[in-house]
PDB file of C-alpha atoms in Angstrom:
ATOM      1  CA  GLN A  11     117.283 103.682 116.915  1.00 77.00           C
ATOM      2  CA  VAL A  12     114.566 103.696 114.076  1.00 76.00           C
ATOM      3  CA  GLN A  13     111.194 102.289 114.409  1.00 88.00           C
ATOM      4  CA  LEU A  14     108.582 100.677 111.706  1.00 93.00           C
ATOM      5  CA  VAL A  15     105.535 100.234 112.907  1.00 94.00           C
ATOM      6  CA  GLU A  16     102.760  98.310 111.381  1.00 94.00           C
ATOM      7  CA  SER A  17      99.028  97.845 111.911  1.00 94.00           C
ATOM      8  CA  GLY A  18      96.170  96.566 109.983  1.00 96.00           C
ATOM      9  CA  GLY A  19      96.724  93.387 109.252  1.00 94.00           C
ATOM     10  CA  GLY A  20      94.057  90.421 109.693  1.00 96.00           C
ATOM     11  CA  LEU A  21      91.773  87.826 108.121  1.00 97.00           C
ATOM     12  CA  VAL A  22      89.643  88.767 105.078  1.00 97.00           C
ATOM     13  CA  HIS A  23      87.659  86.942 102.697  1.00 97.00           C
ATOM     14  CA  PRO A  24      88.747  86.685  99.135  1.00 97.00           C
ATOM     15  CA  GLY A  25      87.257  89.752  96.870  1.00 97.00           C
ATOM     16  CA  GLY A  26      87.914  91.630 100.588  1.00 97.00           C
ATOM     17  CA  SER A  27      89.650  94.641 101.456  1.00 98.00           C
ATOM     18  CA  LEU A  28      92.184  95.828 103.929  1.00 98.00           C
ATOM     19  CA  THR A  29      94.778  98.212 104.373  1.00 98.00           C
ATOM     20  CA  LEU A  30      97.962  98.344 106.163  1.00 98.00           C
ATOM     21  CA  SER A  31      99.571 101.256 107.783  1.00 97.00           C
ATOM     22  CA  CYS A  32     103.449 102.045 108.435  1.00 97.00           C
ATOM     23  CA  ALA A  33     104.815 104.738 110.743  1.00 95.00           C
ATOM     24  CA  THR A  34     107.985 105.812 111.388  1.00 92.00           C
ATOM     25  CA  SER A  35     109.701 109.094 112.445  1.00 89.00           C
ATOM     26  CA  ALA A  36     110.001 112.235 111.001  1.00 85.00           C
ATOM     27  CA  ASN A  37     113.794 112.305 109.788  1.00 86.00           C
ATOM     28  CA  ILE A  38     113.384 108.463 107.978  1.00 86.00           C
ATOM     29  CA  PHE A  39     110.086 109.808 106.243  1.00 83.00           C
ATOM     30  CA  SER A  40     111.290 112.495 104.936  1.00 84.00           C
ATOM     31  CA  ILE A  41     114.124 110.811 102.949  1.00 85.00           C
ATOM     32  CA  TYR A  42     113.578 107.247 102.508  1.00 92.00           C
ATOM     33  CA  THR A  43     111.946 105.644 100.365  1.00 95.00           C
ATOM     34  CA  MET A  44     109.189 103.577 101.582  1.00 96.00           C
ATOM     35  CA  GLY A  45     107.696  99.772 100.644  1.00 97.00           C
ATOM     36  CA  TRP A  46     105.834  97.218 101.325  1.00 98.00           C
ATOM     37  CA  TYR A  47     107.190  93.404 100.693  1.00 98.00           C
ATOM     38  CA  ARG A  48     105.574  90.267 101.693  1.00 98.00           C
ATOM     39  CA  GLN A  49     106.854  86.577 102.302  1.00 98.00           C
ATOM     40  CA  ALA A  50     104.541  83.831 102.151  1.00 96.00           C
ATOM     41  CA  PRO A  51     105.200  80.606 103.593  1.00 91.00           C
ATOM     42  CA  GLY A  52     107.706  78.041 102.369  1.00 94.00           C
ATOM     43  CA  LYS A  53     108.419  81.569  99.661  1.00 96.00           C
ATOM     44  CA  GLN A  54     111.009  83.996  99.745  1.00 97.00           C
ATOM     45  CA  ARG A  55     110.452  87.665 100.824  1.00 97.00           C
ATOM     46  CA  GLU A  56     109.073  89.462  97.376  1.00 98.00           C
ATOM     47  CA  LEU A  57     108.640  93.183  96.670  1.00 98.00           C
ATOM     48  CA  VAL A  58     105.100  94.612  96.629  1.00 98.00           C
ATOM     49  CA  ALA A  59     105.084  98.515  95.962  1.00 98.00           C
ATOM     50  CA  THR A  60     107.460 100.873  96.836  1.00 98.00           C
ATOM     51  CA  ILE A  61     107.350 105.212  97.197  1.00 97.00           C
ATOM     52  CA  THR A  62     109.584 107.513  96.634  1.00 94.00           C
ATOM     53  CA  ARG A  63     109.846 110.671  99.073  1.00 90.00           C
ATOM     54  CA  GLY A  64     108.678 112.426  95.985  1.00 91.00           C
ATOM     55  CA  GLY A  65     105.524 110.347  95.377  1.00 93.00           C
ATOM     56  CA  THR A  66     106.616 107.660  92.459  1.00 96.00           C
ATOM     57  CA  THR A  67     105.154 104.739  92.797  1.00 98.00           C
ATOM     58  CA  THR A  68     106.180 100.859  91.862  1.00 98.00           C
ATOM     59  CA  TYR A  69     104.221  97.829  92.059  1.00 98.00           C
ATOM     60  CA  ALA A  70     105.034  93.882  91.967  1.00 98.00           C
ATOM     61  CA  ASP A  71     103.081  93.055  88.648  1.00 98.00           C
ATOM     62  CA  SER A  72     100.963  90.737  90.911  1.00 97.00           C
ATOM     63  CA  VAL A  73      99.197  93.605  92.894  1.00 98.00           C
ATOM     64  CA  LYS A  74      99.086  95.731  90.205  1.00 98.00           C
ATOM     65  CA  GLY A  75      95.638  97.219  89.417  1.00 97.00           C
ATOM     66  CA  ARG A  76      94.756  95.922  93.014  1.00 98.00           C
ATOM     67  CA  PHE A  77      96.766  97.612  95.626  1.00 98.00           C
ATOM     68  CA  THR A  78      97.726 101.269  95.877  1.00 98.00           C
ATOM     69  CA  ILE A  79     100.389 102.442  98.450  1.00 98.00           C
ATOM     70  CA  SER A  80     100.145 105.987  99.571  1.00 97.00           C
ATOM     71  CA  ARG A  81     102.425 108.315 102.056  1.00 94.00           C
ATOM     72  CA  ASP A  82     100.884 110.734 104.444  1.00 93.00           C
ATOM     73  CA  ASN A  83     103.923 113.287 104.849  1.00 88.00           C
ATOM     74  CA  ALA A  84     101.914 115.111 107.477  1.00 90.00           C
ATOM     75  CA  LYS A  85     101.551 111.726 109.872  1.00 93.00           C
ATOM     76  CA  ASN A  86     104.699 110.129 108.878  1.00 93.00           C
ATOM     77  CA  THR A  87     103.308 107.464 107.316  1.00 95.00           C
ATOM     78  CA  VAL A  88     102.971 105.308 104.677  1.00 97.00           C
ATOM     79  CA  ALA A  89      99.601 102.913 103.915  1.00 98.00           C
ATOM     80  CA  LEU A  90      99.214 100.135 101.375  1.00 98.00           C
ATOM     81  CA  GLN A  91      95.578  99.740 100.003  1.00 98.00           C
ATOM     82  CA  MET A  92      94.634  96.480  98.911  1.00 98.00           C
ATOM     83  CA  ASN A  93      91.724  95.403  97.150  1.00 98.00           C
ATOM     84  CA  SER A  94      90.336  92.163  95.422  1.00 98.00           C
ATOM     85  CA  LEU A  95      92.130  90.161  97.834  1.00 98.00           C
ATOM     86  CA  ASN A  96      92.996  86.502  96.604  1.00 97.00           C
ATOM     87  CA  HIS A  97      94.119  83.454  98.481  1.00 97.00           C
ATOM     88  CA  GLU A  98      97.793  83.992  96.870  1.00 96.00           C
ATOM     89  CA  ASP A  99      97.824  87.177  98.491  1.00 98.00           C
ATOM     90  CA  THR A 100      98.669  85.582 102.070  1.00 98.00           C
ATOM     91  CA  ALA A 101     101.607  86.425 104.268  1.00 98.00           C
ATOM     92  CA  VAL A 102     103.440  88.503 106.373  1.00 98.00           C
ATOM     93  CA  TYR A 103     103.637  92.228 105.169  1.00 98.00           C
ATOM     94  CA  TYR A 104     106.751  94.045 105.796  1.00 97.00           C
ATOM     95  CA  CYS A 105     107.006  97.797 106.073  1.00 97.00           C
ATOM     96  CA  ASN A 106     110.779  98.661 104.576  1.00 96.00           C
ATOM     97  CA  ALA A 107     112.483 102.291 104.756  1.00 95.00           C
ATOM     98  CA  GLU A 108     115.304 102.503 101.914  1.00 93.00           C
ATOM     99  CA  PHE A 109     117.991 105.359 101.022  1.00 91.00           C
ATOM    100  CA  SER A 110     121.528 104.314  99.540  1.00 88.00           C
ATOM    101  CA  VAL A 111     122.974 101.464 101.852  1.00 89.00           C
ATOM    102  CA  SER A 112     120.629 101.809 104.632  1.00 90.00           C
ATOM    103  CA  GLU A 113     117.695  99.929 105.017  1.00 93.00           C
ATOM    104  CA  TYR A 114     114.747  99.225 107.758  1.00 94.00           C
ATOM    105  CA  TRP A 115     112.295  96.811 108.517  1.00 95.00           C
ATOM    106  CA  GLY A 116     109.186  96.547 110.508  1.00 95.00           C
ATOM    107  CA  GLN A 117     108.525  93.386 112.091  1.00 95.00           C
ATOM    108  CA  GLY A 118     105.604  91.901 110.221  1.00 96.00           C
ATOM    109  CA  THR A 119     101.762  91.979 109.953  1.00 97.00           C
ATOM    110  CA  GLN A 120      99.923  88.818 108.916  1.00 97.00           C
ATOM    111  CA  VAL A 121      97.438  88.987 106.488  1.00 98.00           C
ATOM    112  CA  THR A 122      95.118  86.000 105.760  1.00 98.00           C
ATOM    113  CA  VAL A 123      93.007  85.590 102.768  1.00 97.00           C
ATOM    114  CA  SER A 124      90.286  82.946 103.501  1.00 96.00           C
ATOM    115  CA  SER A 125      86.948  81.660 103.331  1.00 93.00           C
TER     116      SER A 125
END
C-alpha cells in the first residue's frame, strides 16, 4: 500500500514561513512526479507546485517567488518551503505522487495563516 506521509502544517502569522514535508517509499519516489496541492474552504483543490524526478519544477502563479519545492533523493522526501504567507494561503495542503495514470494522495495537513 502506497503511503504519502505529510508533516509540518500549523498556525503562522501573516508574513511568516512554514515548511511542509512529505515522505514516501523509495520505489514511488524514484519514478513519480511529486507535488503539493491545496484546498481552501469552499474552493476546489488546486495545484501549488510540482517537481519531477529530474528536478524540474512548476509553480502556481499565486505562489511563485514565495514557495519553493525541493526533493531529497536520499530520504525519499519532498518539501515545500513557504515564505511570506498570507491569509489566502490558508488551506489543507496535500502531497501528491503522479506517474502516467497512477496517482496517490496524502491525508492532508492544515496550514492556517492568521494574526
